[in-house]
Short mmCIF file of C-alpha atoms in Angstrom, two decimals:
data_model
loop_
_atom_site.label_atom_id
_atom_site.label_comp_id
_atom_site.label_asym_id
_atom_site.label_seq_id
_atom_site.Cartn_x
_atom_site.Cartn_y
_atom_site.Cartn_z
CA UNK O 1 -0.43 -0.33 -0.04
CA UNK O 2 1.50 3.68 -0.61
CA UNK O 3 2.39 5.55 2.79
CA UNK O 4 -0.23 7.55 4.02
CA UNK O 5 0.56 10.22 6.05
CA UNK O 6 -0.54 10.32 10.00
CA UNK O 7 0.04 14.37 9.69
CA UNK O 8 4.00 13.49 11.72
CA UNK O 9 6.87 15.72 10.16
CA UNK O 10 10.10 13.77 9.80
CA UNK O 11 11.84 16.32 9.77
CA UNK O 12 10.75 18.23 12.69
CA UNK O 13 9.70 14.43 14.54
CA UNK O 14 9.63 16.74 17.82
CA UNK O 15 7.30 18.91 16.68
CA UNK O 16 3.93 18.25 17.57
CA UNK O 17 4.61 15.31 19.84
CA UNK O 18 2.41 14.30 22.95
CA UNK O 19 3.73 12.41 25.25
CA UNK O 20 3.30 11.26 29.27
CA UNK O 21 -0.18 11.48 29.39
CA UNK O 22 -1.26 8.09 30.57
CA UNK O 23 -4.13 6.19 30.08
CA UNK O 24 -7.51 7.29 29.20
CA UNK O 25 -9.42 7.16 32.62
CA UNK O 26 -11.04 4.32 33.71
CA UNK O 27 -14.36 6.26 35.08
CA UNK O 28 -15.02 7.41 30.95
CA UNK O 29 -16.07 4.23 29.60
CA UNK O 30 -18.54 2.99 32.36
CA UNK O 31 -21.92 1.71 31.93
CA UNK O 32 -24.20 4.07 33.74
CA UNK O 33 -24.74 1.63 36.11
CA UNK O 34 -21.71 1.00 37.16
CA UNK O 35 -20.78 4.86 37.58
CA UNK O 36 -23.43 5.38 39.68
CA UNK O 37 -23.14 2.24 41.76
CA UNK O 38 -19.31 3.34 42.34
CA UNK O 39 -18.57 1.80 45.43
CA UNK O 40 -21.78 0.94 47.12
CA UNK O 41 -21.95 -2.46 45.50
CA UNK O 42 -23.78 -4.39 48.76
CA UNK O 43 -23.55 -7.92 47.53
CA UNK O 44 -23.30 -10.26 44.66
CA UNK O 45 -24.72 -13.82 42.85
CA UNK O 46 -23.53 -16.30 40.14
CA UNK O 47 -27.13 -16.87 38.98
CA UNK O 48 -25.31 -19.45 36.15
CA UNK O 49 -22.99 -20.36 34.67
CA UNK O 50 -21.24 -17.32 33.13
CA UNK O 51 -23.61 -14.88 34.47
CA UNK O 52 -23.58 -12.76 37.69
CA UNK O 53 -25.83 -10.35 39.43
CA UNK O 54 -24.08 -7.09 41.40
CA UNK O 55 -27.10 -5.63 43.76
CA UNK O 56 -25.92 -2.27 44.88
CA UNK O 57 -26.96 -0.63 48.23
CA UNK O 58 -29.21 1.50 46.26
CA UNK O 59 -31.20 -1.58 44.70
CA UNK O 60 -29.83 -1.31 41.39
CA UNK O 61 -28.51 -5.24 40.18
CA UNK O 62 -25.70 -4.69 37.55
CA UNK O 63 -25.93 -8.56 35.64
CA UNK O 64 -22.19 -9.26 33.82
CA UNK O 65 -22.64 -11.63 31.28
CA UNK O 66 -18.28 -13.06 30.88
CA UNK O 67 -17.17 -14.73 27.88
CA UNK O 68 -14.18 -16.52 26.17
CA UNK O 69 -12.00 -15.27 24.07
CA UNK O 70 -7.99 -15.96 22.38
CA UNK O 71 -6.36 -12.83 23.81
CA UNK O 72 -5.12 -13.18 20.71
CA UNK O 73 -7.57 -11.47 18.71
CA UNK O 74 -8.79 -9.94 15.01
CA UNK O 75 -9.27 -6.05 14.18
CA UNK O 76 -12.22 -8.10 12.86
CA UNK O 77 -12.87 -9.53 16.30
CA UNK O 78 -12.85 -7.46 18.49
CA UNK O 79 -15.57 -5.00 16.10
CA UNK O 80 -17.76 -8.14 16.61
CA UNK O 81 -17.58 -7.60 20.60
CA UNK O 82 -18.29 -3.95 19.78
CA UNK O 83 -21.60 -5.14 17.70
CA UNK O 84 -22.82 -6.71 20.42
CA UNK O 85 -22.43 -4.47 23.13
CA UNK O 86 -23.59 -1.76 20.90
CA UNK O 87 -26.63 -4.08 20.68
CA UNK O 88 -27.11 -4.98 23.94
CA UNK O 89 -24.75 -2.41 26.46
CA UNK O 90 -25.43 0.43 25.25
CA UNK O 91 -21.67 -0.27 23.49
CA UNK O 92 -19.25 -0.83 26.98
CA UNK O 93 -17.89 -3.51 28.03
CA UNK O 94 -15.00 -4.59 29.73
CA UNK O 95 -11.22 -7.45 30.08
CA UNK O 96 -10.76 -9.38 33.12
CA UNK O 97 -7.34 -10.20 33.72
CA UNK O 98 -7.43 -13.47 32.22
CA UNK O 99 -8.44 -12.21 29.01
CA UNK O 100 -11.84 -13.08 28.88
CA UNK O 101 -14.78 -10.16 27.81
CA UNK O 102 -17.48 -8.66 30.42
CA UNK O 103 -20.65 -7.04 29.33
CA UNK O 104 -22.62 -5.76 32.03
CA UNK O 105 -26.72 -5.15 31.72
CA UNK O 106 -29.07 -3.97 33.70
CA UNK O 107 -31.89 -6.21 32.86
CA UNK O 108 -32.09 -9.84 33.96
CA UNK O 109 -34.02 -11.13 30.24
CA UNK O 110 -31.65 -9.45 28.88
CA UNK O 111 -28.90 -10.82 30.44
CA UNK O 112 -29.85 -14.52 29.64
CA UNK O 113 -30.70 -13.63 26.73
CA UNK O 114 -27.85 -11.79 25.70
CA UNK O 115 -25.48 -15.27 26.81
CA UNK O 116 -27.55 -17.43 24.68
CA UNK O 117 -26.53 -14.92 21.79
CA UNK O 118 -23.07 -15.58 22.37
CA UNK O 119 -23.14 -19.07 22.72
CA UNK O 120 -24.61 -19.46 19.05
CA UNK O 121 -21.69 -17.64 17.61
CA UNK O 122 -19.32 -19.91 15.82
CA UNK O 123 -16.13 -19.26 13.73
CA UNK O 124 -16.38 -20.57 10.46
CA UNK O 125 -14.45 -23.18 11.62
CA UNK O 126 -17.57 -24.36 13.81
CA UNK O 127 -15.03 -23.11 17.16
CA UNK O 128 -17.38 -20.67 19.80
CA UNK O 129 -16.71 -17.08 18.91
CA UNK O 130 -18.50 -15.88 22.85
CA UNK O 131 -18.60 -19.16 24.44
CA UNK O 132 -19.97 -17.82 28.32
CA UNK O 133 -18.98 -19.69 31.51
CA UNK O 134 -15.79 -19.07 33.26
CA UNK O 135 -17.01 -18.78 36.86
CA UNK O 136 -16.93 -19.56 40.21
CA UNK O 137 -15.17 -22.66 40.78
CA UNK O 138 -14.93 -23.85 37.29
CA UNK O 139 -11.39 -23.66 34.93
CA UNK O 140 -11.62 -20.61 33.74
CA UNK O 141 -9.30 -18.90 31.22
CA UNK O 142 -5.65 -19.47 30.04
CA UNK O 143 -2.72 -16.34 30.62
CA UNK O 144 -0.48 -17.20 28.23
CA UNK O 145 1.95 -15.23 26.16
CA UNK O 146 3.95 -15.12 22.52
CA UNK O 147 4.90 -18.00 21.53
CA UNK O 148 6.00 -18.39 18.29
CA UNK O 149 3.88 -16.30 17.31
CA UNK O 150 5.80 -13.60 18.33
CA UNK O 151 9.21 -13.64 21.20
CA UNK O 152 12.33 -14.91 19.64
CA UNK O 153 13.33 -17.45 23.74
CA UNK O 154 10.40 -19.70 23.48
CA UNK O 155 10.64 -23.16 23.44
CA UNK O 156 7.34 -24.52 23.20
CA UNK O 157 3.65 -22.44 21.95
CA UNK O 158 1.38 -20.13 23.61
CA UNK O 159 -1.70 -20.09 21.52
CA UNK O 160 -1.49 -23.54 20.77
CA UNK O 161 -1.20 -25.29 23.32
CA UNK O 162 -3.55 -23.15 25.49
CA UNK O 163 -6.54 -23.74 23.14
CA UNK O 164 -5.52 -27.30 22.59
CA UNK O 165 -5.79 -27.42 26.60
CA UNK O 166 -9.02 -25.32 26.74
CA UNK O 167 -10.94 -27.44 23.85
CA UNK O 168 -9.76 -30.51 26.64
CA UNK O 169 -10.97 -29.10 29.85
CA UNK O 170 -14.04 -27.30 28.15
CA UNK O 171 -16.52 -27.77 30.10
CA UNK O 172 -15.28 -27.21 32.97
CA UNK O 173 -14.66 -23.62 31.57
CA UNK O 174 -19.23 -23.49 31.07
CA UNK O 175 -19.98 -25.39 34.50
CA UNK O 176 -18.78 -24.57 37.67
CA UNK O 177 -18.45 -28.64 39.43
CA UNK O 178 -15.52 -28.19 40.59
CA UNK O 179 -14.17 -27.86 44.01
CA UNK O 180 -12.64 -24.62 43.95
CA UNK O 181 -11.84 -22.62 40.76
CA UNK O 182 -8.63 -24.23 38.95
CA UNK O 183 -5.94 -21.39 37.32
CA UNK O 184 -4.35 -23.02 34.63
CA UNK O 185 -1.45 -20.76 33.20
CA UNK O 186 1.06 -21.14 30.12
CA UNK O 187 4.21 -19.91 29.92
CA UNK O 188 6.59 -20.14 26.54
CA UNK O 189 10.08 -19.99 28.63
CA UNK O 190 11.22 -20.14 32.03
CA UNK O 191 10.69 -16.55 31.79
CA UNK O 192 7.72 -16.96 33.34
CA UNK O 193 5.87 -14.24 31.69
CA UNK O 194 2.52 -14.68 33.42
CA UNK O 195 0.76 -16.91 36.23
CA UNK O 196 2.62 -20.04 35.35
CA UNK O 197 4.84 -19.75 38.95
CA UNK O 198 1.43 -19.15 40.91
CA UNK O 199 -1.49 -21.59 39.17
CA UNK O 200 -3.06 -24.07 40.21
CA UNK O 201 -2.32 -26.24 36.54
CA UNK O 202 0.89 -24.61 34.18
CA UNK O 203 2.35 -25.20 31.12
CA UNK O 204 5.89 -23.98 30.91
CA UNK O 205 7.87 -24.18 27.79
CA UNK O 206 11.62 -25.76 27.89
CA UNK O 207 15.10 -26.40 26.65
CA UNK O 208 17.67 -29.90 27.28
CA UNK O 209 20.07 -28.74 24.99
CA UNK O 210 22.49 -25.83 25.74
CA UNK O 211 23.19 -23.29 23.82
CA UNK O 212 25.20 -22.72 20.42
CA UNK O 213 28.24 -20.57 20.55
CA UNK O 214 28.10 -18.56 17.51
CA UNK O 215 32.29 -17.25 18.04
CA UNK O 216 32.40 -15.16 14.86
CA UNK O 217 30.12 -13.01 16.41
CA UNK O 218 29.40 -12.87 19.87
CA UNK O 219 32.28 -10.37 20.55
CA UNK O 220 29.80 -7.85 18.81
CA UNK O 221 26.51 -8.68 18.99
CA UNK O 222 27.26 -9.00 23.29
CA UNK O 223 28.49 -7.43 25.55
CA UNK O 224 30.43 -10.03 26.82
CA UNK O 225 29.92 -9.60 31.20
CA UNK O 226 26.07 -8.99 30.48
CA UNK O 227 26.03 -12.98 29.21
CA UNK O 228 28.85 -14.31 32.08
CA UNK O 229 26.06 -12.26 35.01
CA UNK O 230 23.26 -13.90 33.29
CA UNK O 231 23.78 -17.06 33.88
CA UNK O 232 22.77 -18.47 37.86
CA UNK O 233 24.90 -21.27 37.70
CA UNK O 234 27.75 -19.59 36.63
CA UNK O 235 28.15 -22.08 33.22
CA UNK O 236 29.29 -18.64 31.48
CA UNK O 237 32.88 -17.96 31.33
CA UNK O 238 34.59 -14.96 28.77
CA UNK O 239 37.09 -16.58 26.58
CA UNK O 240 39.36 -16.91 23.02
CA UNK O 241 39.44 -18.60 20.06
CA UNK O 242 40.72 -18.85 16.95
CA UNK O 243 38.85 -19.82 13.88
CA UNK O 244 40.66 -19.68 10.74
CA UNK O 245 44.04 -18.13 12.23
CA UNK O 246 42.06 -15.22 13.34
CA UNK O 247 41.62 -14.73 18.15
CA UNK O 248 38.09 -14.33 18.79
CA UNK O 249 37.32 -13.32 22.13
CA UNK O 250 34.53 -14.85 23.13
CA UNK O 251 32.57 -17.14 25.74
CA UNK O 252 32.96 -20.48 27.22
CA UNK O 253 29.82 -22.75 28.16
CA UNK O 254 30.05 -26.18 30.95
CA UNK O 255 27.57 -28.04 29.63
CA UNK O 256 26.99 -29.43 32.70
CA UNK O 257 27.15 -26.93 34.89
CA UNK O 258 24.48 -25.63 32.12
CA UNK O 259 20.55 -26.33 32.54
CA UNK O 260 19.60 -24.58 29.63
CA UNK O 261 17.45 -21.83 30.70
CA UNK O 262 17.99 -19.55 28.01
CA UNK O 263 19.40 -16.42 29.57
CA UNK O 264 22.35 -15.88 28.27
CA UNK O 265 20.60 -15.46 24.70
CA UNK O 266 18.06 -13.78 26.09
CA UNK O 267 21.34 -11.18 26.11
CA UNK O 268 23.39 -12.29 23.98
CA UNK O 269 22.16 -13.14 20.04
CA UNK O 270 24.84 -15.63 19.17
CA UNK O 271 23.95 -17.63 22.43
CA UNK O 272 20.75 -19.20 20.41
CA UNK O 273 19.69 -23.13 22.30
CA UNK O 274 16.28 -23.77 20.52
CA UNK O 275 15.78 -27.26 19.35
CA UNK O 276 13.00 -29.11 17.76
CA UNK O 277 13.54 -32.25 19.82
CA UNK O 278 15.10 -31.13 22.66
CA UNK O 279 12.22 -28.41 23.40
CA UNK O 280 8.78 -29.38 25.12
CA UNK O 281 6.34 -28.64 28.71
CA UNK O 282 7.00 -28.36 32.19
CA UNK O 283 4.10 -29.40 34.15
CA UNK O 284 3.59 -27.60 37.52
CA UNK O 285 0.83 -28.01 39.64
CA UNK O 286 -0.51 -26.22 42.49
CA UNK O 287 0.09 -22.38 42.54
CA UNK O 288 -1.95 -19.98 44.09
CA UNK O 289 -2.16 -16.67 44.89
CA UNK O 290 -5.11 -15.59 47.37
CA UNK O 291 -4.91 -16.29 50.79
CA UNK O 292 -8.22 -17.80 50.48
CA UNK O 293 -7.63 -20.22 53.73
CA UNK O 294 -3.77 -20.70 52.81
CA UNK O 295 -1.18 -17.96 52.57
CA UNK O 296 -0.29 -18.63 48.11
CA UNK O 297 1.82 -20.63 47.00
CA UNK O 298 3.61 -21.39 44.40
CA UNK O 299 3.49 -24.03 41.98
CA UNK O 300 6.14 -27.28 42.05
CA UNK O 301 6.80 -28.88 38.28
CA UNK O 302 5.41 -32.84 39.20
CA UNK O 303 6.36 -33.43 35.10
CA UNK O 304 9.52 -32.71 34.30
CA UNK O 305 9.09 -33.37 29.55
CA UNK O 306 6.55 -33.39 28.47
CA UNK O 307 7.74 -33.24 23.50
CA UNK O 308 5.91 -30.82 21.98
CA UNK O 309 3.82 -32.35 19.00
CA UNK O 310 2.21 -29.49 17.62
CA UNK O 311 -0.65 -29.00 16.29
CA UNK O 312 -2.73 -30.86 19.65
CA UNK O 313 0.10 -31.71 21.83
CA UNK O 314 -2.33 -35.45 22.80
CA UNK O 315 0.39 -36.28 25.23
CA UNK O 316 0.57 -32.90 27.38
CA UNK O 317 -3.63 -32.68 27.28
CA UNK O 318 -3.75 -36.20 28.16
CA UNK O 319 -1.79 -35.29 31.78
CA UNK O 320 -3.84 -31.62 32.60
CA UNK O 321 -7.27 -33.31 31.79
CA UNK O 322 -5.39 -36.70 34.50
CA UNK O 323 -5.19 -34.23 37.00
CA UNK O 324 -7.66 -32.18 36.95
CA UNK O 325 -10.34 -35.20 36.73
CA UNK O 326 -8.86 -36.92 39.88
CA UNK O 327 -8.23 -33.34 41.79
CA UNK O 328 -12.29 -32.66 41.23
CA UNK O 329 -13.63 -36.43 42.24
CA UNK O 330 -11.13 -36.12 45.07
CA UNK O 331 -10.58 -32.74 46.33
CA UNK O 332 -13.27 -31.36 49.46
CA UNK O 333 -15.26 -28.70 48.75
CA UNK O 334 -13.21 -25.40 49.00
CA UNK O 335 -10.27 -26.36 48.29
CA UNK O 336 -7.46 -25.38 45.59
CA UNK O 337 -5.25 -28.14 43.83
CA UNK O 338 -2.20 -27.58 46.21
CA UNK O 339 -4.64 -27.26 49.53
CA UNK O 340 -5.51 -30.91 48.10
CA UNK O 341 -2.03 -32.30 47.02
CA UNK O 342 -0.86 -30.75 50.71
CA UNK O 343 -3.06 -32.43 52.74
CA UNK O 344 -2.80 -36.10 51.18
CA UNK O 345 0.85 -36.13 50.73
CA UNK O 346 2.90 -35.28 47.14
CA UNK O 347 3.61 -38.88 47.07
CA UNK O 348 -0.02 -40.07 47.52
CA UNK O 349 -0.54 -37.00 44.96
CA UNK O 350 1.70 -38.26 41.62
CA UNK O 351 0.49 -41.57 42.47
CA UNK O 352 -3.30 -40.91 42.04
CA UNK O 353 -2.05 -38.61 39.44
CA UNK O 354 -0.53 -41.71 37.93
CA UNK O 355 2.45 -39.92 37.41
CA UNK O 356 5.95 -40.68 37.10
CA UNK O 357 8.62 -38.96 40.26
CA UNK O 358 11.66 -39.54 39.14
CA UNK O 359 14.84 -37.19 39.79
CA UNK O 360 14.18 -34.30 37.58
CA UNK O 361 11.46 -33.31 39.79
CA UNK O 362 13.78 -32.85 43.15
CA UNK O 363 15.50 -29.36 43.44
CA UNK O 364 18.79 -29.03 43.80
CA UNK O 365 18.86 -25.28 43.43
CA UNK O 366 20.99 -24.04 45.24
CA UNK O 367 21.07 -23.61 49.71
CA UNK O 368 17.08 -23.43 49.82
CA UNK O 369 17.07 -27.15 48.05
CA UNK O 370 17.75 -28.55 50.52
CA UNK O 371 14.41 -27.35 52.62
CA UNK O 372 12.03 -29.18 49.52
CA UNK O 373 13.64 -32.71 51.44
CA UNK O 374 11.76 -34.59 54.14
CA UNK O 375 13.61 -34.23 57.24
CA UNK O 376 10.73 -35.82 58.62
CA UNK O 377 9.46 -39.62 59.51
CA UNK O 378 6.06 -38.42 58.02
CA UNK O 379 5.15 -40.28 54.64
CA UNK O 380 3.64 -42.86 53.01
CA UNK O 381 3.99 -46.11 51.74
CA UNK S 1 22.83 -8.37 6.94
CA UNK S 2 22.49 -4.78 4.94
CA UNK S 3 25.26 -2.45 4.10
CA UNK S 4 24.92 1.14 4.18
CA UNK S 5 26.11 3.54 2.42
CA UNK S 6 27.35 6.63 3.04
CA UNK S 7 30.04 9.56 1.73
CA UNK S 8 31.88 7.51 -0.15
CA UNK S 9 31.42 4.71 3.23
CA UNK S 10 29.96 1.17 3.35
CA UNK S 11 29.16 0.30 6.95
CA UNK S 12 27.35 -3.34 7.49
CA UNK S 13 23.56 -3.17 9.57
CA UNK S 14 21.81 -4.49 11.55
CA UNK S 15 18.00 -4.64 10.29
CA UNK S 16 16.84 -1.51 13.57
CA UNK S 17 19.96 0.18 12.35
CA UNK S 18 23.05 -0.83 14.77
CA UNK S 19 26.15 -1.47 13.97
CA UNK S 20 27.02 -5.38 13.06
CA UNK S 21 31.05 -4.33 14.06
CA UNK S 22 32.05 -1.59 17.06
CA UNK S 23 35.88 -1.36 15.11
CA UNK S 24 33.40 -0.26 12.13
CA UNK S 25 32.93 2.86 13.59
CA UNK S 26 34.21 6.43 12.50
CA UNK S 27 32.66 10.05 13.42
CA UNK S 28 31.07 9.12 9.52
CA UNK S 29 28.58 7.40 11.56
CA UNK S 30 27.16 9.34 13.51
CA UNK S 31 26.40 12.24 10.46
CA UNK S 32 25.04 9.20 9.31
CA UNK S 33 22.25 8.56 11.51
CA UNK S 34 21.66 11.75 13.72
CA UNK S 35 18.79 12.29 11.48
CA UNK S 36 16.95 8.88 11.76
CA UNK S 37 17.49 9.68 15.18
CA UNK S 38 15.48 13.31 15.49
CA UNK S 39 18.96 15.11 15.76
CA UNK S 40 20.01 18.17 14.23
CA UNK S 41 23.40 19.09 15.23
CA UNK S 42 26.53 16.93 16.78
CA UNK S 43 26.42 19.36 19.75
CA UNK S 44 29.30 19.46 22.36
CA UNK S 45 26.39 17.62 24.75
CA UNK S 46 26.18 15.07 21.64
CA UNK S 47 30.01 14.15 21.91
CA UNK S 48 30.55 13.89 24.78
CA UNK S 49 27.95 10.88 26.31
CA UNK S 50 29.12 9.54 23.12
CA UNK S 51 32.84 9.85 23.45
CA UNK S 52 31.66 8.66 27.13
CA UNK S 53 29.90 5.37 26.01
CA UNK S 54 32.92 4.64 23.78
CA UNK S 55 35.66 4.81 26.64
CA UNK S 56 33.04 2.68 29.15
CA UNK S 57 32.86 0.06 26.85
CA UNK S 58 36.25 -0.67 25.91
CA UNK S 59 36.77 -0.29 29.52
CA UNK S 60 34.32 -2.78 30.54
CA UNK S 61 33.43 -4.44 27.09
CA UNK S 62 29.40 -3.99 28.15
CA UNK S 63 27.42 -0.18 27.16
CA UNK S 64 26.88 1.73 31.13
CA UNK S 65 23.84 1.57 33.21
CA UNK S 66 21.99 4.97 32.48
CA UNK S 67 23.01 5.93 36.89
CA UNK S 68 26.61 5.55 35.27
CA UNK S 69 26.05 7.73 32.64
CA UNK S 70 24.14 10.31 34.84
CA UNK S 71 26.76 10.68 36.45
CA UNK S 72 29.68 10.45 34.26
CA UNK S 73 28.21 13.21 32.42
CA UNK S 74 26.51 14.84 34.74
CA UNK S 75 22.99 14.64 33.09
CA UNK S 76 20.40 13.80 34.10
CA UNK S 77 18.21 11.68 32.10
CA UNK S 78 15.91 14.73 30.31
CA UNK S 79 18.75 16.27 30.00
CA UNK S 80 20.17 12.94 28.06
CA UNK S 81 16.61 12.18 25.82
CA UNK S 82 17.00 15.95 24.81
CA UNK S 83 20.35 15.56 23.31
CA UNK S 84 19.02 11.89 22.29
CA UNK S 85 15.36 11.69 21.81
CA UNK S 86 15.33 7.73 21.19
CA UNK S 87 17.06 7.90 24.59
CA UNK S 88 19.87 6.27 25.95
CA UNK S 89 19.72 3.55 24.28
CA UNK S 90 18.11 3.17 21.50
CA UNK S 91 19.79 7.05 20.53
CA UNK S 92 23.04 7.61 22.21
CA UNK S 93 24.39 3.66 22.07
CA UNK S 94 22.96 3.31 18.69
CA UNK S 95 25.33 6.06 17.08
CA UNK S 96 28.63 5.08 19.22
CA UNK S 97 29.11 2.20 18.20
CA UNK S 98 27.71 -0.01 20.84
CA UNK S 99 26.19 -3.98 20.46
CA UNK S 100 22.37 -3.31 20.47
CA UNK S 101 20.70 -3.35 23.79
CA UNK S 102 19.09 -6.92 24.46
CA UNK S 103 16.57 -8.49 27.03
CA UNK S 104 13.69 -8.04 28.24
CA UNK S 105 13.23 -4.99 26.02
#
């Protein structure tokens, strides 16, 4: 397409430049019923999966219809959301912290009509466009990352793994029959953008091979001390190599000390490590961020590796489904996945979920690893 | 990798316009880059920042942290942005011929 100027003048870049204005204030976008009753809510109830009702001191009621979204969406999808908001909600809508979409109405029948309408909308391939759900003790949307769509350090894909996982647990999205909410999160490398370290079930991209070293270019493209300092295990050290009679400043990596975190590649483009067969997924469980009953906790690794199997990742979805099924059957009401595993003991958790326990799962990272071992005789056979 | 020509010299650059090799840097490079970085004329202050970045990189193998740049040159971050509208990384480091900043930027 031919170039169309927005009015910006490249020869005077600072002229007419607007900066530091921040985001728009949220109050500009509130639906009237929310603006009127702001800070004056009495109680709320979940009418049915995906539909909430908040009652204000004034007696006003706000009905919220929550539907899933793929997070990675096109402008035409957003326009469709806007069309729905125009038609049913006076042009208002909001996104949740897990990237679901919420429509707020002040009439119950209209809200139920909207739910039926949203559930009837489908893409050409047959998937729901706006499946209603994600409330109460179910599985809501998966917080995830960029994957092969946009990032340069991933060990797996985000959108793909999330789609297959949501397909596998879709019933739980549209229902509220679990003991407590189950948060599933996904990160495509162990930078852990998002919430994998604190989710009930977490999908994490991992490498299994050390980086390749591009000696010829390394000193030109990288600040060597940064690559050295990026390593959590001290496996990277500066060195010199001779290639075809020329000496290059570069780094050496002690492979037996490397645990394939990829931090050095983040700092230095000459240390790539992604690998078709080596890369895959680790599954973690038992994290949470709320303070309810028990303190917030980190998720723990329970499956060190499942291979990348695009486009449907069958091994990964099987493991996740199994964990979710056993948890749904065994846990007490209000018990989050981690609370349940802690109560029955992790050896029981592995037994019930039929997961293999391997040496990879035993913490060996610095002094704190010691505290994860069992210093008691209390265990079950 | 792309090669750009400027007043008879050629420079090897990446897609963001950073020099591929620090040794390729010449004062001509600054003249070539300044326009794309929104700088009309290279003042003494500009030169002071560029010189310091190069000295620091030669000595330490890394670009200085922003606070070190400020402390040594005496320019507050605001003044650095006034000199280099794209900032110390994209603007000053690029003009000084340092490698492209990495990490989650």
